[in-house]
Amino acid sequence: PDNCGTEFIFQMPEALDESDSSNPLRLPRPYALLYGATPTSVVLSYEGLGSTAVADVVPGEVSAVRLPDAAVRPLNNQVERRALHITSEREVCVQAVVGSLNVTDGMLALPVTALGTRYVAVSTDGGLGQDAMGTFSVTATQDGTTVTIVPTDDLDAGGVALLAEGV
């Protein structure tokens, strides 16, 4: 399938949980779920955190790798070097899950070879509370990448208004 490959680069966005922040179960718990048709070893590097893990993929099984809490990107409007970089010798498929006491969110990671140069960011209006806003993140797979955002609706980028007419 097109969602399997040997190199993945993506961010783990924070799952929004507006419950009691003093409860340790509220903290996001990120996992990478790895599976493939052939045995292989997978290297998970946390760009910007300086840590690496190795996991084995066994055909017919899903390998759940607990990621560092800091691998989850907080909701903000900052440019940060914070991404998960996964490589393997043989083709694997990758899903990512971030869960806490009241919220679980997941995503299907696409391999670098499936990515192009044009993307569509899909987001909701937030809808969970007065301060909740829809979010999106951009992860570059190459150094020196330039990103141009052309919104179809007005955006608030931390006090910088991005209008739908152009950026």
PDB file of N, CA and C in Angstrom, residues 1-5 8-13 31-35 86 92-98 105-111 114-115:
ATOM      1  N   PRO A   1       0.824  -1.209   0.000  1.00  0.00           N
ATOM      2  CA  PRO A   1       0.000   0.000   0.000  1.00  0.00           C
ATOM      3  C   PRO A   1       0.860   1.262   0.000  1.00  0.00           C
ATOM      4  N   ASP A   2       0.301   2.365  -0.463  1.00  0.00           N
ATOM      5  CA  ASP A   2       1.027   3.629  -0.538  1.00  0.00           C
ATOM      6  C   ASP A   2       1.358   4.216   0.821  1.00  0.00           C
ATOM      7  N   ASN A   3       0.719   3.724   1.890  1.00  0.00           N
ATOM      8  CA  ASN A   3       1.006   4.281   3.208  1.00  0.00           C
ATOM      9  C   ASN A   3       2.153   3.552   3.912  1.00  0.00           C
ATOM     10  N   CYS A   4       2.790   2.587   3.249  1.00  0.00           N
ATOM     11  CA  CYS A   4       3.946   1.889   3.832  1.00  0.00           C
ATOM     12  C   CYS A   4       5.215   2.374   3.143  1.00  0.00           C
ATOM     13  N   GLY A   5       6.335   2.330   3.861  1.00  0.00           N
ATOM     14  CA  GLY A   5       7.592   2.777   3.285  1.00  0.00           C
ATOM     15  C   GLY A   5       8.752   2.510   4.228  1.00  0.00           C
ATOM     16  N   PHE A   8       9.777   7.891   7.302  1.00  0.00           N
ATOM     17  CA  PHE A   8       8.631   8.717   7.674  1.00  0.00           C
ATOM     18  C   PHE A   8       9.142   9.898   8.499  1.00  0.00           C
ATOM     19  N   ILE A   9       8.596  11.075   8.279  1.00  0.00           N
ATOM     20  CA  ILE A   9       8.898  12.249   9.093  1.00  0.00           C
ATOM     21  C   ILE A   9       7.574  12.947   9.365  1.00  0.00           C
ATOM     22  N   PHE A  10       7.214  13.077  10.638  1.00  0.00           N
ATOM     23  CA  PHE A  10       5.945  13.705  10.979  1.00  0.00           C
ATOM     24  C   PHE A  10       5.978  14.222  12.409  1.00  0.00           C
ATOM     25  N   GLN A  11       5.005  15.066  12.739  1.00  0.00           N
ATOM     26  CA  GLN A  11       4.848  15.600  14.092  1.00  0.00           C
ATOM     27  C   GLN A  11       3.729  14.862  14.800  1.00  0.00           C
ATOM     28  N   MET A  12       3.830  14.831  16.101  1.00  0.00           N
ATOM     29  CA  MET A  12       2.779  14.256  16.938  1.00  0.00           C
ATOM     30  C   MET A  12       2.044  15.430  17.580  1.00  0.00           C
ATOM     31  N   PRO A  13       0.923  15.876  17.010  1.00  0.00           N
ATOM     32  CA  PRO A  13       0.212  16.999  17.623  1.00  0.00           C
ATOM     33  C   PRO A  13      -0.452  16.592  18.926  1.00  0.00           C
ATOM     34  N   TYR A  31       2.290   7.056  21.272  1.00  0.00           N
ATOM     35  CA  TYR A  31       2.774   5.751  20.820  1.00  0.00           C
ATOM     36  C   TYR A  31       2.922   5.760  19.307  1.00  0.00           C
ATOM     37  N   ALA A  32       3.894   5.016  18.811  1.00  0.00           N
ATOM     38  CA  ALA A  32       3.989   4.705  17.387  1.00  0.00           C
ATOM     39  C   ALA A  32       3.599   3.243  17.243  1.00  0.00           C
ATOM     40  N   LEU A  33       2.699   2.954  16.317  1.00  0.00           N
ATOM     41  CA  LEU A  33       2.274   1.590  16.035  1.00  0.00           C
ATOM     42  C   LEU A  33       2.900   1.180  14.711  1.00  0.00           C
ATOM     43  N   LEU A  34       3.707   0.123  14.732  1.00  0.00           N
ATOM     44  CA  LEU A  34       4.474  -0.304  13.573  1.00  0.00           C
ATOM     45  C   LEU A  34       4.061  -1.709  13.163  1.00  0.00           C
ATOM     46  N   TYR A  35       3.921  -1.936  11.864  1.00  0.00           N
ATOM     47  CA  TYR A  35       3.617  -3.275  11.380  1.00  0.00           C
ATOM     48  C   TYR A  35       4.116  -3.406   9.946  1.00  0.00           C
ATOM     49  N   ILE A  86      11.322   8.202  11.366  1.00  0.00           N
ATOM     50  CA  ILE A  86      11.335   6.741  11.450  1.00  0.00           C
ATOM     51  C   ILE A  86      11.953   6.186  10.179  1.00  0.00           C
ATOM     52  N   VAL A  92       7.592  -0.762   6.159  1.00  0.00           N
ATOM     53  CA  VAL A  92       6.693  -0.860   7.310  1.00  0.00           C
ATOM     54  C   VAL A  92       5.558   0.144   7.134  1.00  0.00           C
ATOM     55  N   CYS A  93       4.504  -0.047   7.903  1.00  0.00           N
ATOM     56  CA  CYS A  93       3.411   0.913   7.970  1.00  0.00           C
ATOM     57  C   CYS A  93       3.427   1.511   9.371  1.00  0.00           C
ATOM     58  N   VAL A  94       3.084   2.789   9.492  1.00  0.00           N
ATOM     59  CA  VAL A  94       3.184   3.495  10.765  1.00  0.00           C
ATOM     60  C   VAL A  94       1.880   4.231  11.058  1.00  0.00           C
ATOM     61  N   GLN A  95       1.400   4.058  12.264  1.00  0.00           N
ATOM     62  CA  GLN A  95       0.312   4.870  12.791  1.00  0.00           C
ATOM     63  C   GLN A  95       0.815   5.494  14.083  1.00  0.00           C
ATOM     64  N   ALA A  96       0.268   6.630  14.442  1.00  0.00           N
ATOM     65  CA  ALA A  96       0.644   7.300  15.682  1.00  0.00           C
ATOM     66  C   ALA A  96      -0.622   7.552  16.488  1.00  0.00           C
ATOM     67  N   VAL A  97      -0.517   7.369  17.798  1.00  0.00           N
ATOM     68  CA  VAL A  97      -1.646   7.561  18.698  1.00  0.00           C
ATOM     69  C   VAL A  97      -1.184   8.406  19.872  1.00  0.00           C
ATOM     70  N   VAL A  98      -1.983   9.407  20.237  1.00  0.00           N
ATOM     71  CA  VAL A  98      -1.748  10.197  21.439  1.00  0.00           C
ATOM     72  C   VAL A  98      -3.021  10.098  22.266  1.00  0.00           C
ATOM     73  N   ASP A 105      -6.367  10.472  20.142  1.00  0.00           N
ATOM     74  CA  ASP A 105      -6.321  10.925  18.762  1.00  0.00           C
ATOM     75  C   ASP A 105      -5.301  10.072  18.030  1.00  0.00           C
ATOM     76  N   GLY A 106      -5.487   9.886  16.748  1.00  0.00           N
ATOM     77  CA  GLY A 106      -4.555   9.060  15.990  1.00  0.00           C
ATOM     78  C   GLY A 106      -4.389   9.562  14.576  1.00  0.00           C
ATOM     79  N   MET A 107      -3.382   9.018  13.916  1.00  0.00           N
ATOM     80  CA  MET A 107      -3.114   9.417  12.547  1.00  0.00           C
ATOM     81  C   MET A 107      -2.385   8.298  11.819  1.00  0.00           C
ATOM     82  N   LEU A 108      -2.541   8.277  10.532  1.00  0.00           N
ATOM     83  CA  LEU A 108      -1.802   7.382   9.667  1.00  0.00           C
ATOM     84  C   LEU A 108      -0.633   8.172   9.101  1.00  0.00           C
ATOM     85  N   ALA A 109       0.578   7.718   9.341  1.00  0.00           N
ATOM     86  CA  ALA A 109       1.753   8.414   8.811  1.00  0.00           C
ATOM     87  C   ALA A 109       1.981   7.980   7.365  1.00  0.00           C
ATOM     88  N   LEU A 110       2.315   8.925   6.519  1.00  0.00           N
ATOM     89  CA  LEU A 110       2.642   8.626   5.128  1.00  0.00           C
ATOM     90  C   LEU A 110       4.151   8.641   4.959  1.00  0.00           C
ATOM     91  N   PRO A 111       4.698   7.721   4.163  1.00  0.00           N
ATOM     92  CA  PRO A 111       6.147   7.727   3.946  1.00  0.00           C
ATOM     93  C   PRO A 111       6.574   8.956   3.137  1.00  0.00           C
ATOM     94  N   ALA A 114       5.721   9.177  -0.500  1.00  0.00           N
ATOM     95  CA  ALA A 114       4.332   9.440  -0.890  1.00  0.00           C
ATOM     96  C   ALA A 114       3.996  10.926  -0.829  1.00  0.00           C
ATOM     97  N   LEU A 115       4.902  11.731  -0.284  1.00  0.00           N
ATOM     98  CA  LEU A 115       4.642  13.157  -0.124  1.00  0.00           C
ATOM     99  C   LEU A 115       5.081  13.914  -1.359  1.00  0.00           C
TER     100      LEU A 115
END
